[in-house]
């Protein structure tokens, strides 16, 4: 199993929307400035909400599962066609010093700008994991079902990271006792993360093992990510 | 002395290169050449604040409609879990088995099958008590048996459990003879549940209940 994945083709609709919203917002700001009518705070807020709502709508129209970060509720959601199909609480490690609200807000601010309401997962990296099915049992099941063992095996992640454009990182830890996927790659990735850490948010969270398994598998490169719509 | 300086310069050069490599983002997800060619006119927010507020209200109403009002089924193929839930809470959760992703090729005809559970949104299209399995061609090819001409020879009353809940193009949530394999994705695309869980779910769902598979 490769721990690093290649970029799959993106949902072009999502991609188009991300840029279109960005360009649209920028273009509109420019138009307002040219007209000599700077937008007031309320109008700016409404435009941002509108852009975010359009982003949610376009993602809901697409086929791809997308990630939603609920800062106020400290939760991560996965949605399919607009419906919530998975939720996981964002729990910080006990040794983390900052307040939960501040940490999430900083993370969201780094992930999204005023003009960009969708961010895309750039890569994911699995540090360590454990097998759920012993090899001996797997061989029996594989023999009985005709499916290859590598298709049947399920790996519970002990630690992985998801990185978005701009270098924002979600560092997920679980209570699973795993083995390193590749010690050398882990060291290189860790060095890279340490060097990058001062320049962008790096959120370390503790997650239920099954939730982490789902999140890791779904968040392949290209997965669209949005923040929750306000009420 | 000169060698010492050369070594220092080399070390610094290597260090700078490493930092540059580590900080260089990998291939960007967005393709700027494609994106810059797009017209954003249709997505511009209305210029007038009043119109903007009205558009936003309509948009938020449409978004709310996307979220099912009735409880719905979610099949998480990654964790082999089936949940019956609303947007806010999980009403029921069970271990299931989904498609293995294995491939089968008929060496005689060259036909191919990939045994995945289809992802996306579906609705319950049938509810069947005491279902019989009508074996498709692949079931015989997989067992190295000849595909029968007589349709009666395809029927098997003993493998789908007490109930079957149909969705998509011929897929079912049904029971299994092999409950010990629940939690491992071993099926040919259908979703297997344990007998008790299947009975509970069959009683709760109705025709048209939404099913989300991811």
CSV table of C-alpha atoms in Angstrom, one decimal, chain A residues 7 10 12 15-21 23-25 27-28 31 40 42-43 45-47 49-54 56-58 60-61 63 65 78-87 120-123 133 138 141 144-148 151-154 165 188-189 191-192 195-196 199 210 213-214 217-218 221-222 229-231, chain B residues 18-19 21-32 34-40 42-50 52-53 55-56 58-64 66-68 72-74 76-81 83 85-88 96 100-103 119-121 142-143 180-181 183-186 188 192 212-214:
chain,number,residue,atom,x,y,z
A,7,UNK,CA,-3.4,13.5,-7.8
A,10,UNK,CA,-10.7,16.8,-10.0
A,12,UNK,CA,-14.2,20.0,-12.8
A,15,UNK,CA,-12.7,23.5,-9.7
A,16,UNK,CA,-14.5,25.9,-12.0
A,17,UNK,CA,-16.6,27.2,-9.1
A,18,UNK,CA,-13.7,27.8,-6.9
A,19,UNK,CA,-12.0,30.0,-9.3
A,20,UNK,CA,-15.1,31.5,-10.7
A,21,UNK,CA,-16.1,32.6,-7.2
A,23,UNK,CA,-12.6,35.8,-9.9
A,24,UNK,CA,-16.1,36.9,-9.5
A,25,UNK,CA,-15.5,38.3,-6.0
A,27,UNK,CA,-14.0,41.4,-10.3
A,28,UNK,CA,-16.8,42.7,-8.3
A,31,UNK,CA,-16.0,47.2,-10.3
A,40,UNK,CA,-19.8,48.5,3.2
A,42,UNK,CA,-22.6,44.4,5.5
A,43,UNK,CA,-22.4,44.1,1.7
A,45,UNK,CA,-20.3,40.0,4.5
A,46,UNK,CA,-23.3,39.2,2.3
A,47,UNK,CA,-21.1,38.7,-0.7
A,49,UNK,CA,-22.0,34.4,2.5
A,50,UNK,CA,-23.4,34.3,-1.1
A,51,UNK,CA,-20.1,32.9,-2.4
A,52,UNK,CA,-20.0,30.3,0.3
A,53,UNK,CA,-23.7,29.3,-0.3
A,54,UNK,CA,-23.0,29.0,-4.0
A,56,UNK,CA,-22.1,24.5,-1.1
A,57,UNK,CA,-24.8,24.4,-3.8
A,58,UNK,CA,-22.3,23.5,-6.6
A,60,UNK,CA,-24.0,19.4,-3.5
A,61,UNK,CA,-24.9,19.1,-7.2
A,63,UNK,CA,-21.0,13.5,-7.3
A,65,UNK,CA,-17.9,13.5,-1.4
A,78,UNK,CA,-18.4,14.7,5.1
A,79,UNK,CA,-21.3,15.4,2.7
A,80,UNK,CA,-22.7,13.6,-0.3
A,81,UNK,CA,-25.2,15.5,-2.4
A,82,UNK,CA,-25.6,18.0,0.4
A,83,UNK,CA,-26.5,15.4,3.1
A,84,UNK,CA,-24.2,14.8,6.0
A,85,UNK,CA,-23.0,11.2,5.9
A,86,UNK,CA,-20.2,11.4,8.5
A,87,UNK,CA,-19.3,13.6,11.4
A,120,UNK,CA,-8.7,21.4,-2.1
A,121,UNK,CA,-6.8,18.6,-0.4
A,122,UNK,CA,-3.3,18.7,-2.0
A,123,UNK,CA,-1.9,15.5,-0.5
A,133,UNK,CA,-7.2,-8.7,9.9
A,138,UNK,CA,-7.0,-12.9,5.5
A,141,UNK,CA,-11.1,-15.1,3.5
A,144,UNK,CA,-13.1,-18.3,0.0
A,145,UNK,CA,-14.2,-15.1,-1.7
A,146,UNK,CA,-11.8,-14.9,-4.6
A,147,UNK,CA,-10.8,-11.3,-3.7
A,148,UNK,CA,-7.2,-10.4,-3.4
A,151,UNK,CA,-8.5,-5.5,-1.3
A,152,UNK,CA,-9.8,-7.1,1.9
A,153,UNK,CA,-7.3,-5.8,4.4
A,154,UNK,CA,-8.3,-2.8,6.4
A,165,UNK,CA,-3.2,24.1,-0.9
A,188,UNK,CA,11.6,13.2,5.5
A,189,UNK,CA,8.0,14.2,5.8
A,191,UNK,CA,11.4,17.4,8.5
A,192,UNK,CA,9.4,19.0,5.8
A,195,UNK,CA,10.3,23.5,8.2
A,196,UNK,CA,6.9,24.5,6.9
A,199,UNK,CA,4.5,29.5,7.7
A,210,UNK,CA,-12.8,4.3,12.8
A,213,UNK,CA,-10.0,5.4,8.8
A,214,UNK,CA,-12.9,7.0,7.0
A,217,UNK,CA,-9.7,7.1,2.8
A,218,UNK,CA,-12.1,9.8,1.7
A,221,UNK,CA,-6.0,14.7,-3.2
A,222,UNK,CA,-8.5,17.0,-4.9
A,229,UNK,CA,-22.5,27.9,6.4
A,230,UNK,CA,-23.6,30.2,9.1
A,231,UNK,CA,-27.3,30.2,10.2
B,18,UNK,CA,16.9,21.0,0.8
B,19,UNK,CA,14.9,23.9,2.4
B,21,UNK,CA,12.8,21.5,-2.0
B,22,UNK,CA,10.9,21.0,1.2
B,23,UNK,CA,9.1,24.3,0.9
B,24,UNK,CA,8.3,24.0,-2.8
B,25,UNK,CA,4.6,22.9,-3.0
B,26,UNK,CA,3.9,19.7,-4.8
B,27,UNK,CA,2.0,19.8,-8.0
B,28,UNK,CA,-0.9,22.3,-7.5
B,29,UNK,CA,-4.4,20.9,-7.5
B,30,UNK,CA,-5.8,23.8,-9.5
B,31,UNK,CA,-4.9,24.3,-13.1
B,32,UNK,CA,-4.4,28.0,-13.5
B,34,UNK,CA,-7.9,26.3,-17.2
B,35,UNK,CA,-9.1,28.5,-14.4
B,36,UNK,CA,-8.1,31.8,-15.9
B,37,UNK,CA,-9.9,31.0,-19.1
B,38,UNK,CA,-13.2,30.7,-17.3
B,39,UNK,CA,-15.8,33.4,-17.2
B,40,UNK,CA,-17.2,34.2,-13.8
B,42,UNK,CA,-22.8,33.9,-14.2
B,43,UNK,CA,-21.5,33.4,-10.7
B,44,UNK,CA,-21.1,37.1,-9.7
B,45,UNK,CA,-23.1,38.1,-6.8
B,46,UNK,CA,-25.8,40.7,-7.5
B,47,UNK,CA,-24.4,44.2,-7.3
B,48,UNK,CA,-27.3,45.6,-5.4
B,49,UNK,CA,-27.3,44.8,-1.7
B,50,UNK,CA,-31.1,44.3,-1.6
B,52,UNK,CA,-28.0,40.2,-2.9
B,53,UNK,CA,-29.9,39.6,0.3
B,55,UNK,CA,-30.7,35.9,-3.7
B,56,UNK,CA,-28.9,34.7,-0.6
B,58,UNK,CA,-33.3,31.8,-1.9
B,59,UNK,CA,-30.0,30.1,-2.1
B,60,UNK,CA,-30.1,29.1,1.6
B,61,UNK,CA,-33.6,27.8,1.2
B,62,UNK,CA,-32.6,25.7,-1.7
B,63,UNK,CA,-29.6,24.3,0.3
B,64,UNK,CA,-31.9,23.4,3.2
B,66,UNK,CA,-31.0,19.3,-0.2
B,67,UNK,CA,-30.7,17.9,3.3
B,68,UNK,CA,-33.3,15.0,3.7
B,72,UNK,CA,-31.9,8.3,5.6
B,73,UNK,CA,-29.5,5.4,5.2
B,74,UNK,CA,-25.7,6.0,4.9
B,76,UNK,CA,-19.8,3.9,4.7
B,77,UNK,CA,-17.8,1.5,2.5
B,78,UNK,CA,-14.5,2.6,4.0
B,79,UNK,CA,-15.4,1.6,7.6
B,80,UNK,CA,-18.0,-1.1,6.6
B,81,UNK,CA,-20.8,0.7,8.6
B,83,UNK,CA,-26.2,4.0,9.6
B,85,UNK,CA,-29.7,8.8,10.6
B,86,UNK,CA,-30.9,12.3,10.4
B,87,UNK,CA,-28.6,15.3,9.8
B,88,UNK,CA,-28.1,15.7,13.5
B,96,UNK,CA,-22.0,-4.3,7.1
B,100,UNK,CA,-14.8,-6.0,-2.6
B,101,UNK,CA,-13.6,-4.1,-5.7
B,102,UNK,CA,-12.4,-7.4,-7.2
B,103,UNK,CA,-12.5,-7.9,-10.9
B,119,UNK,CA,-21.2,5.4,-4.7
B,120,UNK,CA,-23.7,8.3,-4.6
B,121,UNK,CA,-27.3,9.0,-3.7
B,142,UNK,CA,-16.8,-17.4,-10.9
B,143,UNK,CA,-17.5,-21.0,-9.9
B,180,UNK,CA,-18.6,-13.7,10.5
B,181,UNK,CA,-17.4,-11.9,7.4
B,183,UNK,CA,-17.0,-5.8,8.5
B,184,UNK,CA,-14.9,-7.0,5.6
B,185,UNK,CA,-15.8,-5.8,2.1
B,186,UNK,CA,-16.3,-9.2,0.4
B,188,UNK,CA,-20.1,-8.5,-5.4
B,192,UNK,CA,-24.8,-7.4,3.5
B,212,UNK,CA,-26.1,7.6,0.4
B,213,UNK,CA,-23.1,5.5,-0.4
B,214,UNK,CA,-19.6,6.8,0.1
